[in-house]
PDB file of C-alpha atoms in Angstrom:
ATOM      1  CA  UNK A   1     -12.357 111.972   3.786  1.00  0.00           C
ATOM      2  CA  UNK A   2     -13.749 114.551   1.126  1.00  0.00           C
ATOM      3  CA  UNK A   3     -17.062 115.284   3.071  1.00  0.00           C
ATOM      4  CA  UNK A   4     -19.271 117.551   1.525  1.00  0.00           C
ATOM      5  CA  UNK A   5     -22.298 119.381   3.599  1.00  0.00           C
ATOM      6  CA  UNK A   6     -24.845 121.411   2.996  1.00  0.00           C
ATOM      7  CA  UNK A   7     -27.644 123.017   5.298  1.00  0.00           C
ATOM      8  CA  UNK A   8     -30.228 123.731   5.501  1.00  0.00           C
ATOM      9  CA  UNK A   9     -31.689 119.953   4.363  1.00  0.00           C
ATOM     10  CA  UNK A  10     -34.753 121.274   4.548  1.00  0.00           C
ATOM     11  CA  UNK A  11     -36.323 125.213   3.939  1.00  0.00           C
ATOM     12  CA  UNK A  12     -39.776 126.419   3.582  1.00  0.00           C
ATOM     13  CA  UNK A  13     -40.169 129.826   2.266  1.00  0.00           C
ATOM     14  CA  UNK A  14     -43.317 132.124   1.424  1.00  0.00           C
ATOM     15  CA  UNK A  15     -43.117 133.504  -2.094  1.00  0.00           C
ATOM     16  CA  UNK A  16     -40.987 136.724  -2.218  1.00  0.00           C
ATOM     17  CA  UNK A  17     -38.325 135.650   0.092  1.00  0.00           C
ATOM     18  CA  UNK A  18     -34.604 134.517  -0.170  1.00  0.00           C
ATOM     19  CA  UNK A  19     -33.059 131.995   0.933  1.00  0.00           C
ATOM     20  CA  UNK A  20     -29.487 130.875   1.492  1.00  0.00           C
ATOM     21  CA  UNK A  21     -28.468 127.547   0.948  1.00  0.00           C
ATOM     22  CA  UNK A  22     -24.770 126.756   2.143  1.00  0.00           C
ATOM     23  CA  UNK A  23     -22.096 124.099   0.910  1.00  0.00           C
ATOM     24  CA  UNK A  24     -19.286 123.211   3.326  1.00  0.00           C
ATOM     25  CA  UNK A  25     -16.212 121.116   2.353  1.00  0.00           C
ATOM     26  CA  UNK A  26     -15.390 119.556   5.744  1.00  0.00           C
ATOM     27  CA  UNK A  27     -12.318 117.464   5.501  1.00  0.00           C
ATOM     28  CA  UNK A  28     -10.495 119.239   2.344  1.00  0.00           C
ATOM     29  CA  UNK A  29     -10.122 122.656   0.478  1.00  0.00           C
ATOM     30  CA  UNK A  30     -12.872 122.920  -2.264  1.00  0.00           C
ATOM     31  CA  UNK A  31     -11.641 125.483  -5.444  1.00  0.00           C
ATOM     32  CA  UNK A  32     -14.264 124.903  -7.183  1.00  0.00           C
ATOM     33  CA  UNK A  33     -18.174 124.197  -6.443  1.00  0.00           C
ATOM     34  CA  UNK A  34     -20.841 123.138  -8.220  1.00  0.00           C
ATOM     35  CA  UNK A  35     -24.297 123.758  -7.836  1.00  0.00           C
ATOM     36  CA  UNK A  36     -27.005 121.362  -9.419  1.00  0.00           C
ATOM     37  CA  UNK A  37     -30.719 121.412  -9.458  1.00  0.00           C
ATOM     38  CA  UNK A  38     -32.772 118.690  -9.754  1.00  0.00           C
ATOM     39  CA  UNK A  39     -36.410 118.346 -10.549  1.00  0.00           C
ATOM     40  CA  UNK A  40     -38.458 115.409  -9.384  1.00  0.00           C
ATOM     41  CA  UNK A  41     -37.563 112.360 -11.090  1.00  0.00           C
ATOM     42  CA  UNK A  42     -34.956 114.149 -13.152  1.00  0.00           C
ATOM     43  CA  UNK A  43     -31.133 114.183 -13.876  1.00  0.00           C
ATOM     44  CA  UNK A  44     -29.241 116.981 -12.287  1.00  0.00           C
ATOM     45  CA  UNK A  45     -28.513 120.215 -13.977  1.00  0.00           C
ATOM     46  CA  UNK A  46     -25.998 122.240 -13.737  1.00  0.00           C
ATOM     47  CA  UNK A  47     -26.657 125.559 -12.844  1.00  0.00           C
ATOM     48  CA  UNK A  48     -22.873 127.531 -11.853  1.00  0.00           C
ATOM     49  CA  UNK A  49     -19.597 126.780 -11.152  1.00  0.00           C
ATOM     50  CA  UNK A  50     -17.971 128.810  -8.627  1.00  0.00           C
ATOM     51  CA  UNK A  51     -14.582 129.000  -8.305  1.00  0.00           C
ATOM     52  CA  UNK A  52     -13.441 130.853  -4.455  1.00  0.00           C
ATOM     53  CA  UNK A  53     -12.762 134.245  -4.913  1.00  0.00           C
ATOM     54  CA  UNK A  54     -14.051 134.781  -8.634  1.00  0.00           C
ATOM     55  CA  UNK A  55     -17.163 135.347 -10.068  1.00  0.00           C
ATOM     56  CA  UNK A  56     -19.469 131.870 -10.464  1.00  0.00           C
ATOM     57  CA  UNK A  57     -19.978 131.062 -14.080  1.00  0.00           C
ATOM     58  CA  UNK A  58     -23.761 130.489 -15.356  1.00  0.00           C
ATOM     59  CA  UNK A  59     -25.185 127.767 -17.061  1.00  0.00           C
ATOM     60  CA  UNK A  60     -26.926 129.183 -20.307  1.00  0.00           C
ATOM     61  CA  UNK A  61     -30.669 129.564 -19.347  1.00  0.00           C
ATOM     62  CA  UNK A  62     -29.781 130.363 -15.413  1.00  0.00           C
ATOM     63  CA  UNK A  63     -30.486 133.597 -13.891  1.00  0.00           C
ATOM     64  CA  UNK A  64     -27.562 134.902 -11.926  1.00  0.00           C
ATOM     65  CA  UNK A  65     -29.355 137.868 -10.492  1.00  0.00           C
ATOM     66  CA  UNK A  66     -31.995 134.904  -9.368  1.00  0.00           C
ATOM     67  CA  UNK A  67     -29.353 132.372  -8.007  1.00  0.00           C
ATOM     68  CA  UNK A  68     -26.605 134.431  -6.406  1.00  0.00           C
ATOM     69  CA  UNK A  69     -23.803 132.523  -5.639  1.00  0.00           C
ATOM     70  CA  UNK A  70     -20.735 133.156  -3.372  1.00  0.00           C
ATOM     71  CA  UNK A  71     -17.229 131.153  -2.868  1.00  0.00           C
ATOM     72  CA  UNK A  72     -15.874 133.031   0.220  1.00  0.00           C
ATOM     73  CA  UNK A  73     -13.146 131.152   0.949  1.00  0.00           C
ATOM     74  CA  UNK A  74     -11.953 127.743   0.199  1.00  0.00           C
ATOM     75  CA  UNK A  75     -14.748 125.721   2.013  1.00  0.00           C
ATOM     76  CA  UNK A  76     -17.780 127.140   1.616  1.00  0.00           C
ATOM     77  CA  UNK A  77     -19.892 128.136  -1.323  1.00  0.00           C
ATOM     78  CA  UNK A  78     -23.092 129.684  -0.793  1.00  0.00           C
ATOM     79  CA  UNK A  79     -26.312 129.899  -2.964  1.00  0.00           C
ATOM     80  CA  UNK A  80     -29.030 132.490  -2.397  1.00  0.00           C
ATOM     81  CA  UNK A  81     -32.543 132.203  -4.227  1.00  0.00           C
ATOM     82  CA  UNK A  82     -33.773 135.620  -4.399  1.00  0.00           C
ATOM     83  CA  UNK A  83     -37.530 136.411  -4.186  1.00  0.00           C
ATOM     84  CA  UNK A  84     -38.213 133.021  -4.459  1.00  0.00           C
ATOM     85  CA  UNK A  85     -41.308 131.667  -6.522  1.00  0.00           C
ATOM     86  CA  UNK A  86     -43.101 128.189  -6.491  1.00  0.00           C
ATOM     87  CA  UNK A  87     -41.648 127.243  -9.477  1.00  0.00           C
ATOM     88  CA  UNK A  88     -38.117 127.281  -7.549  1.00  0.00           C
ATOM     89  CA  UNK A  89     -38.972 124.916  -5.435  1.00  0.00           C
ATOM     90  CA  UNK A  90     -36.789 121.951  -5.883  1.00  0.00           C
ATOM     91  CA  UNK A  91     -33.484 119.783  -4.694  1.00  0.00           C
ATOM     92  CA  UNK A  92     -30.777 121.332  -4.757  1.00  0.00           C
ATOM     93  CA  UNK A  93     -27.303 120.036  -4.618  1.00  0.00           C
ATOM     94  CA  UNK A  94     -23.707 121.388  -4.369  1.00  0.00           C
ATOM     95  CA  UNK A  95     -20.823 119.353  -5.003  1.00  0.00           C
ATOM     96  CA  UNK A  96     -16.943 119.874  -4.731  1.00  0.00           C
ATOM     97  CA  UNK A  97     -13.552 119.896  -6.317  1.00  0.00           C
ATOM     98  CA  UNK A  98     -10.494 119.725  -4.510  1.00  0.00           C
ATOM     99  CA  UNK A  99      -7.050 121.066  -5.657  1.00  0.00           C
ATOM    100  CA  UNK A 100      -5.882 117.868  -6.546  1.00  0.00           C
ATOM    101  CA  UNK A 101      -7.457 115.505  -8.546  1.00  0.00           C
ATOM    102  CA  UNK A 102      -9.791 117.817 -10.922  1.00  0.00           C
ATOM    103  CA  UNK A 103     -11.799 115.764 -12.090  1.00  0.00           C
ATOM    104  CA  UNK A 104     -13.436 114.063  -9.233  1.00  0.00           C
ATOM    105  CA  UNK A 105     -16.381 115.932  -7.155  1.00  0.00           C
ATOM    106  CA  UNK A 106     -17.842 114.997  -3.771  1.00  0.00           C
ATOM    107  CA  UNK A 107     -21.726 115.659  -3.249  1.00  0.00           C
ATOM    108  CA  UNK A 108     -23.322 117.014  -0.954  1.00  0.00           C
ATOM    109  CA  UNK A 109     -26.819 115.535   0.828  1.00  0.00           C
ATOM    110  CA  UNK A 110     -28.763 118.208  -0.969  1.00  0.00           C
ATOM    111  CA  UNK A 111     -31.149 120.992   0.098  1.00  0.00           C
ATOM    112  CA  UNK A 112     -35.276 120.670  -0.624  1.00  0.00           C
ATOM    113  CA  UNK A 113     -36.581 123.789  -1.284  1.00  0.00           C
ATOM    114  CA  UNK A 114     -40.184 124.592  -1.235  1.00  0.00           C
ATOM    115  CA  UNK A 115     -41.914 127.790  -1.753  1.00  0.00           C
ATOM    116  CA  UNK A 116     -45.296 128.776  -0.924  1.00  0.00           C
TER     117      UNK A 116
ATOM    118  CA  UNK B   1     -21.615 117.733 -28.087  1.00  0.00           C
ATOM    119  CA  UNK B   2     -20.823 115.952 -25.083  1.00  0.00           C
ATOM    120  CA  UNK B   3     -23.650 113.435 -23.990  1.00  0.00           C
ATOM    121  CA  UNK B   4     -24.678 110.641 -21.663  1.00  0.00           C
ATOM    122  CA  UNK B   5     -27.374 108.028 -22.683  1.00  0.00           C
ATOM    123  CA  UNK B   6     -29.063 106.051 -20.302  1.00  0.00           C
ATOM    124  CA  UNK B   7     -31.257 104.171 -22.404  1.00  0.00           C
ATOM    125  CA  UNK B   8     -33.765 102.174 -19.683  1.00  0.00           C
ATOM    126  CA  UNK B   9     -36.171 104.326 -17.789  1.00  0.00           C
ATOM    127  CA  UNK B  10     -37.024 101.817 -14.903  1.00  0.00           C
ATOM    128  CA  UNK B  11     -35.424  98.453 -14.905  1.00  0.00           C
ATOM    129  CA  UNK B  12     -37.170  95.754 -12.596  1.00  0.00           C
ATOM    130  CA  UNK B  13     -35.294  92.637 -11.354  1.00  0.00           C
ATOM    131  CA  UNK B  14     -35.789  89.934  -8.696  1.00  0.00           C
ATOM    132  CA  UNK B  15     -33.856  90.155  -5.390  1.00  0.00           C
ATOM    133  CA  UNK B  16     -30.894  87.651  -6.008  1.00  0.00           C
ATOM    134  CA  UNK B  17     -30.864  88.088  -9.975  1.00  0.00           C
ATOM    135  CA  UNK B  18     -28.482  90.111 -12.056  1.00  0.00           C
ATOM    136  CA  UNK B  19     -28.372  93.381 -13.102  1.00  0.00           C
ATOM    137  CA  UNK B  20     -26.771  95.226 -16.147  1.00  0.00           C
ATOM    138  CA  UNK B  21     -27.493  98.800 -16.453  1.00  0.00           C
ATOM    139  CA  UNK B  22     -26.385 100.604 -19.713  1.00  0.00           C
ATOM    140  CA  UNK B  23     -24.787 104.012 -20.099  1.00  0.00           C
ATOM    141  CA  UNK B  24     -23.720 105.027 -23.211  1.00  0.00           C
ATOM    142  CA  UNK B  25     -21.544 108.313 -23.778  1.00  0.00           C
ATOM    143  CA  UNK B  26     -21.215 110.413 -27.454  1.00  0.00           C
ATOM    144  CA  UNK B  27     -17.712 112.391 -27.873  1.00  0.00           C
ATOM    145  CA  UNK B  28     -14.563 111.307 -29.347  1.00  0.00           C
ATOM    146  CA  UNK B  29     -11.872 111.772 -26.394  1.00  0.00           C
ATOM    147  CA  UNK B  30     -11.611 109.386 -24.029  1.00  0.00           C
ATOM    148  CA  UNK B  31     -13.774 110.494 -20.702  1.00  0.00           C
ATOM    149  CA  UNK B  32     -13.441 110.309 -17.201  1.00  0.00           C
ATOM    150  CA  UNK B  33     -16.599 107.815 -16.260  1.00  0.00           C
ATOM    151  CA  UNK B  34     -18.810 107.210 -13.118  1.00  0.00           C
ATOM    152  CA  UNK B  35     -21.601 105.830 -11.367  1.00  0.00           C
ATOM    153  CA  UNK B  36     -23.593 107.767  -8.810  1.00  0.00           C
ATOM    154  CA  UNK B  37     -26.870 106.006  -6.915  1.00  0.00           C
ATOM    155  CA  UNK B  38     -29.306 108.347  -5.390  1.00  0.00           C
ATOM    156  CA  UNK B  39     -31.782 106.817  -2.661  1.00  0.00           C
ATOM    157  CA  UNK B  40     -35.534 109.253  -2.480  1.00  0.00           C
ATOM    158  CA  UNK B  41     -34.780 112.237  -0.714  1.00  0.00           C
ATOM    159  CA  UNK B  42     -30.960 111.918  -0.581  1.00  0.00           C
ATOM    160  CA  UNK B  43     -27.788 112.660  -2.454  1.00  0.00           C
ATOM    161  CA  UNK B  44     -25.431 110.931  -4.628  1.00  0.00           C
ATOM    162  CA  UNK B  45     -23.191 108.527  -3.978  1.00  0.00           C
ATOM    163  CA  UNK B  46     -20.300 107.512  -5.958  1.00  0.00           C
ATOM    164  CA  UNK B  47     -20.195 103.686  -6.498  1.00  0.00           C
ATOM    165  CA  UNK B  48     -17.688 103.128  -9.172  1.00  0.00           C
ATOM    166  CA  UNK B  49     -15.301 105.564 -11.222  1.00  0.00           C
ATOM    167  CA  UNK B  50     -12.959 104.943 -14.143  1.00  0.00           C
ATOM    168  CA  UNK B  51     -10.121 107.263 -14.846  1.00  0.00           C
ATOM    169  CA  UNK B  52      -7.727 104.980 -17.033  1.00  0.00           C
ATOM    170  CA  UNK B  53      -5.773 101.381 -16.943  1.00  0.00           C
ATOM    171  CA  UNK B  54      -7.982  98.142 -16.141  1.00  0.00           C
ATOM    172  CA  UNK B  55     -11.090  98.685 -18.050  1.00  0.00           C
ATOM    173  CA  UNK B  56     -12.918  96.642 -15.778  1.00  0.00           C
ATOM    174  CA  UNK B  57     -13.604  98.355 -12.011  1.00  0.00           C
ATOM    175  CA  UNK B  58     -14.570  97.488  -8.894  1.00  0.00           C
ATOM    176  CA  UNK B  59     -16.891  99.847  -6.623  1.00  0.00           C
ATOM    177  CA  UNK B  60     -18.704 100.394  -3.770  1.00  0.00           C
ATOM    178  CA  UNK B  61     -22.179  97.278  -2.936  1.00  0.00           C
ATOM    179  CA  UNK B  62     -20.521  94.802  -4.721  1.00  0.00           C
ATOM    180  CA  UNK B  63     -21.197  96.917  -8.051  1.00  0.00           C
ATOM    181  CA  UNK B  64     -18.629  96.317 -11.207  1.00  0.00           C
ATOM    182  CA  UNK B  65     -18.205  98.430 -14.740  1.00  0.00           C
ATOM    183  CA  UNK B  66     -16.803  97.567 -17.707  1.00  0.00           C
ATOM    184  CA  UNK B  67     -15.198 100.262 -20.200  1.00  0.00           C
ATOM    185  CA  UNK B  68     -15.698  99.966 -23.533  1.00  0.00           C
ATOM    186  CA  UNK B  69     -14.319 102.402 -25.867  1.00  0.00           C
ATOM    187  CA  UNK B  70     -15.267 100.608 -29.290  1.00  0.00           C
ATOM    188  CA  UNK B  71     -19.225 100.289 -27.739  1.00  0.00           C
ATOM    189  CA  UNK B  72     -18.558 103.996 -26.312  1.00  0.00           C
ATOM    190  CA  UNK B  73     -20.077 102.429 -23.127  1.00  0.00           C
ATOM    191  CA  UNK B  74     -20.070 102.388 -19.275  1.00  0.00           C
ATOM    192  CA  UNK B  75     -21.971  99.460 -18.592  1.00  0.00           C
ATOM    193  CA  UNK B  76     -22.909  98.542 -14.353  1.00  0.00           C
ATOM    194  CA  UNK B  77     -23.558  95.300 -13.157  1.00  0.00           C
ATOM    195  CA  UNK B  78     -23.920  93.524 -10.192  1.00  0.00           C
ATOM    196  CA  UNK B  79     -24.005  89.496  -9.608  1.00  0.00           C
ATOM    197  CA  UNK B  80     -26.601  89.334  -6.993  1.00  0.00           C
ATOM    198  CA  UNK B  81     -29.138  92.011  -6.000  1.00  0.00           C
ATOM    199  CA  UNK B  82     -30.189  92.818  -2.830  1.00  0.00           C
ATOM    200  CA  UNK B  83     -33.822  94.831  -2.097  1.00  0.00           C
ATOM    201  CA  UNK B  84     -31.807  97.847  -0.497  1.00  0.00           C
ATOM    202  CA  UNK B  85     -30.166  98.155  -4.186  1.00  0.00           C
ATOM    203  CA  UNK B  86     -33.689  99.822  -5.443  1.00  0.00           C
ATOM    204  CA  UNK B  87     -32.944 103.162  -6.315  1.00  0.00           C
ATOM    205  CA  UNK B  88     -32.229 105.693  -8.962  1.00  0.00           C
ATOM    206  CA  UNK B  89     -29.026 104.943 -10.674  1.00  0.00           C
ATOM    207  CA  UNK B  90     -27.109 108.013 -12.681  1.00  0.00           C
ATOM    208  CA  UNK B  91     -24.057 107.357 -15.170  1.00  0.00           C
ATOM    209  CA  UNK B  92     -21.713 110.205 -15.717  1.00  0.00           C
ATOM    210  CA  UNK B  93     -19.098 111.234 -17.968  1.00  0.00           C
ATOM    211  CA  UNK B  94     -16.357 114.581 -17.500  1.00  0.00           C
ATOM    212  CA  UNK B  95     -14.299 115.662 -20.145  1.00  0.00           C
ATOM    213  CA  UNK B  96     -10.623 117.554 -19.715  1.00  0.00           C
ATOM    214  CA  UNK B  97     -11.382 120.069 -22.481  1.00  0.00           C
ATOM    215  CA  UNK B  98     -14.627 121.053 -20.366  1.00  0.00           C
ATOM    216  CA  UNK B  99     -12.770 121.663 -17.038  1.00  0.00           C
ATOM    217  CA  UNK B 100     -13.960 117.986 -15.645  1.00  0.00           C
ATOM    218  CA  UNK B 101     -18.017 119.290 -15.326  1.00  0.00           C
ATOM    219  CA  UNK B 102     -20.071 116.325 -15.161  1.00  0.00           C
ATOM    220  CA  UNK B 103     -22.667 115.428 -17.821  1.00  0.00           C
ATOM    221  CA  UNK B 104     -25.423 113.336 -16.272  1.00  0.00           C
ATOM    222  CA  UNK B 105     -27.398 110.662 -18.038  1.00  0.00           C
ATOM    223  CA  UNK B 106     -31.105 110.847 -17.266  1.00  0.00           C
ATOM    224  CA  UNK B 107     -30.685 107.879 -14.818  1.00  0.00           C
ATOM    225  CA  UNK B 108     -32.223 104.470 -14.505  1.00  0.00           C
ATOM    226  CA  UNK B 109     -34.843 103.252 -11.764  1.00  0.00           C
ATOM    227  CA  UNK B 110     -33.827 100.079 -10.151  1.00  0.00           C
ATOM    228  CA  UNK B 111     -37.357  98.138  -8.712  1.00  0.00           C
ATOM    229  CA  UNK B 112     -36.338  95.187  -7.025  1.00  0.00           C
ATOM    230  CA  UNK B 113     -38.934  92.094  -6.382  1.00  0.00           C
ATOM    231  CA  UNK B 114     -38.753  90.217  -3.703  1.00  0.00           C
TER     232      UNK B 114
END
């Protein structure tokens, strides 16, 4: 149980694009995702929390009108990068929260994102 | 503020030796603690998690962690390792007065010899 998915694993853009990265909660219903970004050979960062049907909450230094995020329903969460740049490339990860048990979340594989 | 020290950049150890990473953890209420590994290319994987009661827990591989809360630590270790253990290993700590979001450490890199 408490399978997390995300697709694409894999996205190659050209600069000025956006792309849509989507989270799935396969096996339970996710209130609240997370989406992380990591850097290679780095920790993850938080970026949002997204909680379905609200407004995602920013991490201070992300740009929301960048990083668009949407919790449409109770198992999917999706992240947009909008007019993506190099420097956006990156690994990208979404993780979940179920209704119960609040304080554990379930990862997803993660997405690589590169932009040329 | 809430943070997560993992002190050791890259650890290297011998397949079939021991293995003690540390994770240490700065705020005064007690946390909710884990242990993610992360193969290249993949995600994470939880391997051990402490919530409360036995400070001592089993996970996933044969991995164990000890709770301290005098040391303020999260320490992992594992008896025996085995070449397919090399990875990157992140601690992480959640709080209940910060909603449960995860606080990474900076993780360690297991090398394993043969």
């Amino acid at each position: 149980g408490a399978v997390v998915s995300q697709h694409p694993s894999r996205v190659i853009c050209k600069s000025g694009t956006s792309v849509k990265i989507e989270c799935r909660s396969l096996d339970f219903q996710a209130t609240t995702m997370f989406w992380y970004r990591q850097f290679p050979k780095k920790s993850l960062m938080l970026m949002a929390t997204s909680n379905e049907g609200s407004k995602a909450t920013y991490e201070q230094g992300v740009e929301k009108d960048k990083f668009l995020i949407n919790h449409a329903s109770l198992t999917l969460s999706t992240l947009t990068v909008t007019s993506a740049h190099p420097e956006d490339s990156s690994f990208y990860i979404c993780s979940a929260r179920g209704e119960t048990a609040s304080y554990e979340q379930y990862f997803g594989p993660g997405t690589r994102l590169t932009v040329t | 503020a809430q943070s997560v020290t993992q002190p050791d950049i890259h650890i290297t150890v011998s397949e079939g030796a021991s293995l003690e990473l540390r994770c240490n953890y700065s705020y005064g209420a007690t946390p909710y603690l884990f242990w993610y590994v992360q193969s290249p290319g993949q995600g994470l994987q939880l391997l051990l998690k402490y919530f409360s009661g036995d400070t001592l827990v089993q996970g996933i591989k044969g991995f164990e962690a000890e709770f301290k809360r005098s040391q303020s630590s999260f320490n992992l270790r594992k008896p025996s390792v085995h070449w397919s253990d090399a990875a990157e290993y992140f601690c992480a700590v959640a709080f209940m007065d910060s909603s449960y979001k995860l606080i990474f450490g900076s993780g360690t890199r297991l090398l394993v010899r043969p």
